[in-house]
Amino acid sequence: MLNFVIRRLLQSVAVLFAMSLLVFVGVYAIGNPVDLLISPQADQADIERTIAALGLDKPLWEQYRIFLQQAVTGNLGLSFQYNEPAIRLILERMPATLELAFAAMVIAVVLGIPLGLWAGLKPDSFAGRAIMAGSILGFSLPTFWVGLLLIMVFSVELGWLPTSGRGPTIDVLGIPVSFLSIEGWKHLAMPAANLALFKLSLIIRLTRAGTREALLQDYVKFARAKGLPARRVVGVHVLKNIMIPIVTVIGLELGSVIAFAIVTESIFAWPGMGKLIIDSINALDRPVVVAYLLVIVVLFIVINLVVDVVYSVLDPRVRLSDTGS
Amino acid sequence: MSFGPFFRAAAAAFLAAAAALAHAADLRIALSADVTSMDPHFATVAPNIAISWHVFDALTRVDENARLVPGLAESWRAIDPTTWEFRLRRGVKFHDGSELTAEDVLFSLDRPATIANSPGPFTTFTRPIASKEAPDRYTVRLKTRAPYAMLPFDVQNIFIVSKRAASGAASEDFNSGKAMIGTGPFRFVSFKRGDRVELARHEAYWDERPAWDRVTLRILPADPARVAALLAGEVDAVEYLPTADAARLKRDPRYRIVDKVSWRTILLHLDQERDRAPFVTDKAGRPLDRNPFKDARVRLAVSKAINRGAIAERVMEGFAVPASNLVSPPVYGHVSALRPEAHDVEGAKKLLAEAGYPDGFGITLHAPNNRYVNDEQVAQAIAQMLARVGIAARVEAMPVAVYFPRARNREFGVALLGWGSMSGDLALRSVLMTFDAERGWGAWNWGRYANPKVDALVVQALATVDDGRREALAREAATIALRDQAIVPVHHQVATWAMRAGLDYAPRTDEFTLAHRFRPR
């Protein structure tokens, strides 16, 4: 197991390296931020001086070499736009995004698994059909549209919830969170629900499919024949066996929710990393774009690792291979 | 019950008064763009500058019509062609209670040059200053290398910070509020990046006292979020109302919309230098061996083909005015004698035939799609109008991050640009003077119009200290260039603000949203 983890981490260093090179070249190919940010009154000489001051006049390989040199010491560069360390900007906004992502995943899991089970156990009932119809809607309605609709209904018409923003935060161990106050919950509810919708539908469908398949298995039939109560049949024999694909998907989706909550964050003006990355791409703020993607890669690596470990716990047949395959 | 009606009326009056008290003192505004730093000397980007105007002042400032008016300097004059003298207002207090002196001004003028890593440095405005001195506590003399008329205009970009608070301060010290000591109408309270800026009234403000105790500027870049916040009553006012929502809000008595022709002009650059212009082809798509835009008649034909009224009315939903100039009507150096070119399909066809293109030709019109209001749609509309006179135009729109570098690289034959300038001669210098990297002229002259006469007049204007003569020179230069069809002006954007009905705002040509200019009605 330890070997497995170490091997994984070594592989991820290579991934990080490749990623940084790709992003670096990509952003370089587009242009430089000075064209976008300099005062319209600046003359050509000013523009060139500024480009030189930011080190953007050097050849690409030279810029990349400087970046690598600094990166080994943990310095991912200063943001062009904000003049602050890129990594600090990202970490500053990370709690907001993580909170939103976890809230969305909790909603998706807590509602999704029971609803999926229900739909799988009683596929022909009215409720079962209604759940499936709802999940199709959740899949197919675009996030931004649902977000706007939520705002129109709950904020503008009913006035129950605030339209946007994060609201007051409370520091826990130095990390600002909003789920500890009622006002914070009010701000969190709509964006989290909006972000959860797609994942919720996904989990419902996965759970339902798994349940229907498991119900036909011999061990379930046997458990029933033994006269075990329905609760135990479903709770132990069915649920435990359908969890593996669900855990995989939850893991992957958690990563994507964190990395790509951009649409929801923009509509609800949620001050998270998604908004930061969009602004940075628009302004060609390369240090922030590179640092952000590196952080996301690390996040995916960690999540996948955790998922693999959870597998081995859930399913004793899975062994984390020490030799690699 | 005989006291029933009276009691009810009294209660209603009391509640109304209480509500008024709760509201009159606070103002919440939704801004449309992210603020990158509180440091007033870090980057010349409009969202940052807008915040700075709340906390700081400059020696001069511009009014709603983009005309120069006194700021911290109550007067200024040129004592010789290369020396400007500014006389400071007496008794101006910083937020920490200390008095503004010439020392603070000199310090502030020096500071932009000390800021490293700025993507848009303020040194553009301080570089012409060769030396500076303070003969007494309330006088500042600035010497320029050559006669330079723009100095009083340029210093309105340099915010005056407190020397004591800002000595040795980095941008982070401004973000945390430690160094945010200005003389402006509001004290800095807090800055939450990507979320909001909070301000409180500066009780000892030297100019008109703001009506608000506390101001919250919320950063809501997504258009729907901004409008929803206004509709839900979470903010009292918003800037940059999306054109699509304007019509609906206008009919709603609960809201008030104010607008003003902005300083931003949308125009087309036509490559008129190279023998073969990129993306200029015959109708079959083969490159033309000669560049039709070298002929002023073709440029005029393009101008005549554009129905500016229709673009302003339909594409811009009324939030634009047809343009004839490089700068918009209120701005210094605007030539009102020039009228927007009338829409004339037959005339355009005739001109094209005379120039040797009876069947027209083909172009690609390049435009940004996230820079100006409805930019891509405007380009599409122009393309359709050009098609009617025989110029087959394809539109290619792209994000401005890709667009500007390519345009600067001269990869386009026909390109759309929006230009905002506080004065006609400066706009000419950037957009229409002969390109000269050495001297820094024509940095945005993508079409490479070149006319020595225009160059000479602009140079002369920028060195003319007498205001009236300078404006006359700027107008003369603009008239020559525009009669040459050096660019095709399309429209001037109209800036909009929406607010609840109980508020009023004096809309500004420079598009800034300033909380202290909001008043209860």
PDB file of C-alpha atoms in Angstrom, chain B residues 135-334:
ATOM      1  CA  PRO B 135       8.263  76.687  -2.805  1.00  0.00           C
ATOM      2  CA  ASP B 136       5.866  76.741   0.159  1.00  0.00           C
ATOM      3  CA  ARG B 137       3.370  74.492   1.978  1.00  0.00           C
ATOM      4  CA  TYR B 138       0.589  75.167  -0.501  1.00  0.00           C
ATOM      5  CA  THR B 139       2.352  75.518  -3.845  1.00  0.00           C
ATOM      6  CA  VAL B 140       3.729  72.886  -6.178  1.00  0.00           C
ATOM      7  CA  ARG B 141       5.759  73.652  -9.298  1.00  0.00           C
ATOM      8  CA  LEU B 142       6.221  71.009 -11.956  1.00  0.00           C
ATOM      9  CA  LYS B 143       8.762  71.428 -14.728  1.00  0.00           C
ATOM     10  CA  THR B 144       8.442  69.508 -17.985  1.00  0.00           C
ATOM     11  CA  ARG B 145      11.200  68.797 -20.488  1.00  0.00           C
ATOM     12  CA  ALA B 146       9.285  70.381 -23.333  1.00  0.00           C
ATOM     13  CA  PRO B 147       6.199  72.579 -23.318  1.00  0.00           C
ATOM     14  CA  TYR B 148       3.401  70.209 -22.352  1.00  0.00           C
ATOM     15  CA  ALA B 149      -0.185  71.383 -22.246  1.00  0.00           C
ATOM     16  CA  MET B 150      -1.627  68.100 -21.001  1.00  0.00           C
ATOM     17  CA  LEU B 151      -0.068  68.272 -17.558  1.00  0.00           C
ATOM     18  CA  PRO B 152      -3.132  69.600 -15.696  1.00  0.00           C
ATOM     19  CA  PHE B 153      -5.105  66.823 -17.420  1.00  0.00           C
ATOM     20  CA  ASP B 154      -2.507  64.190 -16.632  1.00  0.00           C
ATOM     21  CA  VAL B 155      -2.285  64.981 -12.914  1.00  0.00           C
ATOM     22  CA  GLN B 156      -5.969  64.116 -12.459  1.00  0.00           C
ATOM     23  CA  ASN B 157      -4.815  60.499 -12.815  1.00  0.00           C
ATOM     24  CA  ILE B 158      -2.381  60.700  -9.916  1.00  0.00           C
ATOM     25  CA  PHE B 159      -4.136  60.279  -6.596  1.00  0.00           C
ATOM     26  CA  ILE B 160      -2.689  62.131  -3.648  1.00  0.00           C
ATOM     27  CA  VAL B 161      -1.874  59.846  -0.743  1.00  0.00           C
ATOM     28  CA  SER B 162      -0.703  60.796   2.719  1.00  0.00           C
ATOM     29  CA  LYS B 163       3.079  60.793   2.822  1.00  0.00           C
ATOM     30  CA  ARG B 164       3.064  59.719   6.422  1.00  0.00           C
ATOM     31  CA  ALA B 165       0.753  56.748   5.889  1.00  0.00           C
ATOM     32  CA  ALA B 166       2.074  55.605   2.535  1.00  0.00           C
ATOM     33  CA  SER B 167       5.831  55.928   3.040  1.00  0.00           C
ATOM     34  CA  GLY B 168       7.301  52.536   2.349  1.00  0.00           C
ATOM     35  CA  ALA B 169       3.826  51.043   1.931  1.00  0.00           C
ATOM     36  CA  ALA B 170       3.364  48.159  -0.499  1.00  0.00           C
ATOM     37  CA  SER B 171       0.164  47.374  -2.367  1.00  0.00           C
ATOM     38  CA  GLU B 172      -0.786  44.941   0.414  1.00  0.00           C
ATOM     39  CA  ASP B 173      -0.767  47.769   2.951  1.00  0.00           C
ATOM     40  CA  PHE B 174      -3.411  49.509   0.874  1.00  0.00           C
ATOM     41  CA  ASN B 175      -5.469  46.329   0.555  1.00  0.00           C
ATOM     42  CA  SER B 176      -5.418  45.888   4.316  1.00  0.00           C
ATOM     43  CA  GLY B 177      -6.351  49.534   4.822  1.00  0.00           C
ATOM     44  CA  LYS B 178      -3.209  50.504   6.712  1.00  0.00           C
ATOM     45  CA  ALA B 179      -2.056  52.936   4.035  1.00  0.00           C
ATOM     46  CA  MET B 180      -5.510  53.840   2.716  1.00  0.00           C
ATOM     47  CA  ILE B 181      -5.425  57.400   4.035  1.00  0.00           C
ATOM     48  CA  GLY B 182      -6.686  59.949   1.551  1.00  0.00           C
ATOM     49  CA  THR B 183      -8.538  63.243   1.465  1.00  0.00           C
ATOM     50  CA  GLY B 184     -11.502  61.803  -0.456  1.00  0.00           C
ATOM     51  CA  PRO B 185     -15.194  61.876   0.475  1.00  0.00           C
ATOM     52  CA  PHE B 186     -15.078  58.428   2.111  1.00  0.00           C
ATOM     53  CA  ARG B 187     -12.856  56.651   4.583  1.00  0.00           C
ATOM     54  CA  PHE B 188     -11.813  53.123   3.729  1.00  0.00           C
ATOM     55  CA  VAL B 189     -13.414  50.460   5.938  1.00  0.00           C
ATOM     56  CA  SER B 190     -12.733  47.094   4.330  1.00  0.00           C
ATOM     57  CA  PHE B 191     -11.965  45.298   1.089  1.00  0.00           C
ATOM     58  CA  LYS B 192     -12.989  41.708   0.440  1.00  0.00           C
ATOM     59  CA  ARG B 193     -11.422  40.734  -2.813  1.00  0.00           C
ATOM     60  CA  GLY B 194     -13.873  39.707  -5.495  1.00  0.00           C
ATOM     61  CA  ASP B 195     -16.754  40.568  -3.194  1.00  0.00           C
ATOM     62  CA  ARG B 196     -17.080  44.098  -1.833  1.00  0.00           C
ATOM     63  CA  VAL B 197     -15.505  47.352  -0.696  1.00  0.00           C
ATOM     64  CA  GLU B 198     -16.936  49.125   2.341  1.00  0.00           C
ATOM     65  CA  LEU B 199     -16.570  52.838   2.990  1.00  0.00           C
ATOM     66  CA  ALA B 200     -17.689  55.387   5.573  1.00  0.00           C
ATOM     67  CA  ARG B 201     -18.173  59.134   5.246  1.00  0.00           C
ATOM     68  CA  HIS B 202     -15.185  61.422   5.772  1.00  0.00           C
ATOM     69  CA  GLU B 203     -16.791  63.987   8.044  1.00  0.00           C
ATOM     70  CA  ALA B 204     -14.168  66.655   7.389  1.00  0.00           C
ATOM     71  CA  TYR B 205     -14.391  66.401   3.587  1.00  0.00           C
ATOM     72  CA  TRP B 206     -13.468  69.701   1.953  1.00  0.00           C
ATOM     73  CA  ASP B 207     -15.966  69.474  -0.890  1.00  0.00           C
ATOM     74  CA  GLU B 208     -19.715  68.814  -0.895  1.00  0.00           C
ATOM     75  CA  ARG B 209     -20.592  66.431   1.933  1.00  0.00           C
ATOM     76  CA  PRO B 210     -21.753  62.983   0.783  1.00  0.00           C
ATOM     77  CA  ALA B 211     -25.317  62.069   1.750  1.00  0.00           C
ATOM     78  CA  TRP B 212     -24.313  58.599   2.977  1.00  0.00           C
ATOM     79  CA  ASP B 213     -22.851  57.442   6.277  1.00  0.00           C
ATOM     80  CA  ARG B 214     -21.835  54.092   4.916  1.00  0.00           C
ATOM     81  CA  VAL B 215     -21.348  52.850   1.386  1.00  0.00           C
ATOM     82  CA  THR B 216     -21.027  49.260   0.215  1.00  0.00           C
ATOM     83  CA  LEU B 217     -19.699  48.704  -3.280  1.00  0.00           C
ATOM     84  CA  ARG B 218     -20.490  45.140  -4.285  1.00  0.00           C
ATOM     85  CA  ILE B 219     -18.633  43.529  -7.146  1.00  0.00           C
ATOM     86  CA  LEU B 220     -21.153  41.761  -9.371  1.00  0.00           C
ATOM     87  CA  PRO B 221     -19.637  41.274 -12.833  1.00  0.00           C
ATOM     88  CA  ALA B 222     -22.386  38.948 -14.120  1.00  0.00           C
ATOM     89  CA  ASP B 223     -25.112  41.101 -15.688  1.00  0.00           C
ATOM     90  CA  PRO B 224     -28.045  38.991 -14.443  1.00  0.00           C
ATOM     91  CA  ALA B 225     -26.665  38.976 -10.888  1.00  0.00           C
ATOM     92  CA  ARG B 226     -26.445  42.759 -10.892  1.00  0.00           C
ATOM     93  CA  VAL B 227     -29.963  43.260 -12.182  1.00  0.00           C
ATOM     94  CA  ALA B 228     -31.378  40.617  -9.818  1.00  0.00           C
ATOM     95  CA  ALA B 229     -29.706  42.322  -6.854  1.00  0.00           C
ATOM     96  CA  LEU B 230     -31.416  45.581  -7.802  1.00  0.00           C
ATOM     97  CA  LEU B 231     -34.803  43.918  -8.351  1.00  0.00           C
ATOM     98  CA  ALA B 232     -34.554  42.117  -5.013  1.00  0.00           C
ATOM     99  CA  GLY B 233     -33.698  45.363  -3.249  1.00  0.00           C
ATOM    100  CA  GLU B 234     -30.271  44.166  -2.122  1.00  0.00           C
ATOM    101  CA  VAL B 235     -28.551  47.085  -3.763  1.00  0.00           C
ATOM    102  CA  ASP B 236     -29.820  50.618  -4.320  1.00  0.00           C
ATOM    103  CA  ALA B 237     -28.123  51.218  -7.644  1.00  0.00           C
ATOM    104  CA  VAL B 238     -26.230  49.391 -10.373  1.00  0.00           C
ATOM    105  CA  GLU B 239     -23.902  50.491 -13.115  1.00  0.00           C
ATOM    106  CA  TYR B 240     -23.820  49.192 -16.695  1.00  0.00           C
ATOM    107  CA  LEU B 241     -27.406  48.116 -17.001  1.00  0.00           C
ATOM    108  CA  PRO B 242     -27.530  45.475 -19.766  1.00  0.00           C
ATOM    109  CA  THR B 243     -29.297  47.008 -22.767  1.00  0.00           C
ATOM    110  CA  ALA B 244     -31.811  44.154 -22.831  1.00  0.00           C
ATOM    111  CA  ASP B 245     -33.039  44.933 -19.302  1.00  0.00           C
ATOM    112  CA  ALA B 246     -33.121  48.686 -19.745  1.00  0.00           C
ATOM    113  CA  ALA B 247     -36.394  48.751 -21.665  1.00  0.00           C
ATOM    114  CA  ARG B 248     -38.182  46.732 -18.982  1.00  0.00           C
ATOM    115  CA  LEU B 249     -36.855  48.751 -16.042  1.00  0.00           C
ATOM    116  CA  LYS B 250     -37.679  52.007 -17.788  1.00  0.00           C
ATOM    117  CA  ARG B 251     -41.370  51.161 -17.649  1.00  0.00           C
ATOM    118  CA  ASP B 252     -41.240  50.225 -13.975  1.00  0.00           C
ATOM    119  CA  PRO B 253     -41.992  53.212 -11.705  1.00  0.00           C
ATOM    120  CA  ARG B 254     -40.017  51.670  -8.846  1.00  0.00           C
ATOM    121  CA  TYR B 255     -36.770  52.295 -10.699  1.00  0.00           C
ATOM    122  CA  ARG B 256     -35.023  55.190 -12.277  1.00  0.00           C
ATOM    123  CA  ILE B 257     -32.559  54.997 -15.123  1.00  0.00           C
ATOM    124  CA  VAL B 258     -30.118  57.746 -15.997  1.00  0.00           C
ATOM    125  CA  ASP B 259     -27.792  57.729 -18.942  1.00  0.00           C
ATOM    126  CA  LYS B 260     -25.216  59.877 -20.630  1.00  0.00           C
ATOM    127  CA  VAL B 261     -23.225  59.727 -23.801  1.00  0.00           C
ATOM    128  CA  SER B 262     -19.958  58.175 -22.745  1.00  0.00           C
ATOM    129  CA  TRP B 263     -16.435  58.990 -23.822  1.00  0.00           C
ATOM    130  CA  ARG B 264     -16.157  55.684 -25.681  1.00  0.00           C
ATOM    131  CA  THR B 265     -16.338  55.806 -29.450  1.00  0.00           C
ATOM    132  CA  ILE B 266     -16.729  52.654 -31.523  1.00  0.00           C
ATOM    133  CA  LEU B 267     -14.886  52.903 -34.824  1.00  0.00           C
ATOM    134  CA  LEU B 268     -13.454  50.863 -37.681  1.00  0.00           C
ATOM    135  CA  HIS B 269      -9.812  50.877 -38.660  1.00  0.00           C
ATOM    136  CA  LEU B 270      -9.220  50.195 -42.366  1.00  0.00           C
ATOM    137  CA  ASP B 271      -5.703  49.207 -43.379  1.00  0.00           C
ATOM    138  CA  GLN B 272      -4.630  51.982 -45.730  1.00  0.00           C
ATOM    139  CA  GLU B 273      -0.878  51.483 -45.772  1.00  0.00           C
ATOM    140  CA  ARG B 274      -0.007  48.077 -47.173  1.00  0.00           C
ATOM    141  CA  ASP B 275      -0.428  47.194 -50.843  1.00  0.00           C
ATOM    142  CA  ARG B 276      -2.111  43.970 -49.871  1.00  0.00           C
ATOM    143  CA  ALA B 277      -4.300  44.122 -46.810  1.00  0.00           C
ATOM    144  CA  PRO B 278      -4.947  40.929 -44.860  1.00  0.00           C
ATOM    145  CA  PHE B 279      -8.391  39.360 -45.323  1.00  0.00           C
ATOM    146  CA  VAL B 280      -9.235  41.701 -48.207  1.00  0.00           C
ATOM    147  CA  THR B 281     -10.206  39.548 -51.174  1.00  0.00           C
ATOM    148  CA  ASP B 282     -12.236  39.484 -54.331  1.00  0.00           C
ATOM    149  CA  LYS B 283     -15.687  37.980 -54.104  1.00  0.00           C
ATOM    150  CA  ALA B 284     -14.333  34.489 -54.739  1.00  0.00           C
ATOM    151  CA  GLY B 285     -12.002  34.760 -51.758  1.00  0.00           C
ATOM    152  CA  ARG B 286      -8.743  35.303 -53.650  1.00  0.00           C
ATOM    153  CA  PRO B 287      -6.505  38.039 -52.174  1.00  0.00           C
ATOM    154  CA  LEU B 288      -6.656  41.366 -54.054  1.00  0.00           C
ATOM    155  CA  ASP B 289      -3.345  42.630 -55.488  1.00  0.00           C
ATOM    156  CA  ARG B 290      -4.138  46.159 -54.539  1.00  0.00           C
ATOM    157  CA  ASN B 291      -5.591  47.416 -51.320  1.00  0.00           C
ATOM    158  CA  PRO B 292      -8.926  49.159 -51.975  1.00  0.00           C
ATOM    159  CA  PHE B 293      -8.779  51.083 -48.697  1.00  0.00           C
ATOM    160  CA  LYS B 294      -5.863  53.156 -49.962  1.00  0.00           C
ATOM    161  CA  ASP B 295      -8.530  54.992 -51.954  1.00  0.00           C
ATOM    162  CA  ALA B 296     -10.404  57.502 -49.777  1.00  0.00           C
ATOM    163  CA  ARG B 297     -13.516  56.971 -51.924  1.00  0.00           C
ATOM    164  CA  VAL B 298     -13.693  53.341 -50.808  1.00  0.00           C
ATOM    165  CA  ARG B 299     -13.328  54.394 -47.177  1.00  0.00           C
ATOM    166  CA  LEU B 300     -16.127  56.911 -47.637  1.00  0.00           C
ATOM    167  CA  ALA B 301     -18.243  54.219 -49.292  1.00  0.00           C
ATOM    168  CA  VAL B 302     -17.823  52.038 -46.212  1.00  0.00           C
ATOM    169  CA  SER B 303     -18.894  54.954 -44.049  1.00  0.00           C
ATOM    170  CA  LYS B 304     -21.955  55.662 -46.222  1.00  0.00           C
ATOM    171  CA  ALA B 305     -22.945  52.004 -46.185  1.00  0.00           C
ATOM    172  CA  ILE B 306     -23.357  52.002 -42.408  1.00  0.00           C
ATOM    173  CA  ASN B 307     -26.780  52.872 -41.088  1.00  0.00           C
ATOM    174  CA  ARG B 308     -25.661  54.347 -37.783  1.00  0.00           C
ATOM    175  CA  GLY B 309     -29.160  55.222 -36.668  1.00  0.00           C
ATOM    176  CA  ALA B 310     -30.290  51.613 -37.036  1.00  0.00           C
ATOM    177  CA  ILE B 311     -27.315  50.319 -35.062  1.00  0.00           C
ATOM    178  CA  ALA B 312     -27.948  52.817 -32.277  1.00  0.00           C
ATOM    179  CA  GLU B 313     -31.682  52.135 -32.164  1.00  0.00           C
ATOM    180  CA  ARG B 314     -31.848  48.365 -32.628  1.00  0.00           C
ATOM    181  CA  VAL B 315     -28.515  46.736 -31.844  1.00  0.00           C
ATOM    182  CA  MET B 316     -27.779  49.114 -28.977  1.00  0.00           C
ATOM    183  CA  GLU B 317     -31.452  49.499 -27.946  1.00  0.00           C
ATOM    184  CA  GLY B 318     -31.087  53.257 -27.957  1.00  0.00           C
ATOM    185  CA  PHE B 319     -27.970  53.301 -25.787  1.00  0.00           C
ATOM    186  CA  ALA B 320     -25.689  54.785 -28.435  1.00  0.00           C
ATOM    187  CA  VAL B 321     -25.523  57.927 -30.537  1.00  0.00           C
ATOM    188  CA  PRO B 322     -24.260  57.968 -34.142  1.00  0.00           C
ATOM    189  CA  ALA B 323     -20.685  59.209 -34.337  1.00  0.00           C
ATOM    190  CA  SER B 324     -18.901  61.589 -36.653  1.00  0.00           C
ATOM    191  CA  ASN B 325     -15.857  62.201 -34.469  1.00  0.00           C
ATOM    192  CA  LEU B 326     -13.095  60.316 -32.748  1.00  0.00           C
ATOM    193  CA  VAL B 327     -14.174  61.751 -29.388  1.00  0.00           C
ATOM    194  CA  SER B 328     -17.716  61.990 -28.108  1.00  0.00           C
ATOM    195  CA  PRO B 329     -19.715  65.273 -28.034  1.00  0.00           C
ATOM    196  CA  PRO B 330     -18.972  66.533 -24.514  1.00  0.00           C
ATOM    197  CA  VAL B 331     -15.241  65.839 -24.782  1.00  0.00           C
ATOM    198  CA  TYR B 332     -12.578  68.487 -25.319  1.00  0.00           C
ATOM    199  CA  GLY B 333     -11.717  68.766 -29.002  1.00  0.00           C
ATOM    200  CA  HIS B 334     -14.975  67.411 -30.418  1.00  0.00           C
TER     201      HIS B 334
END
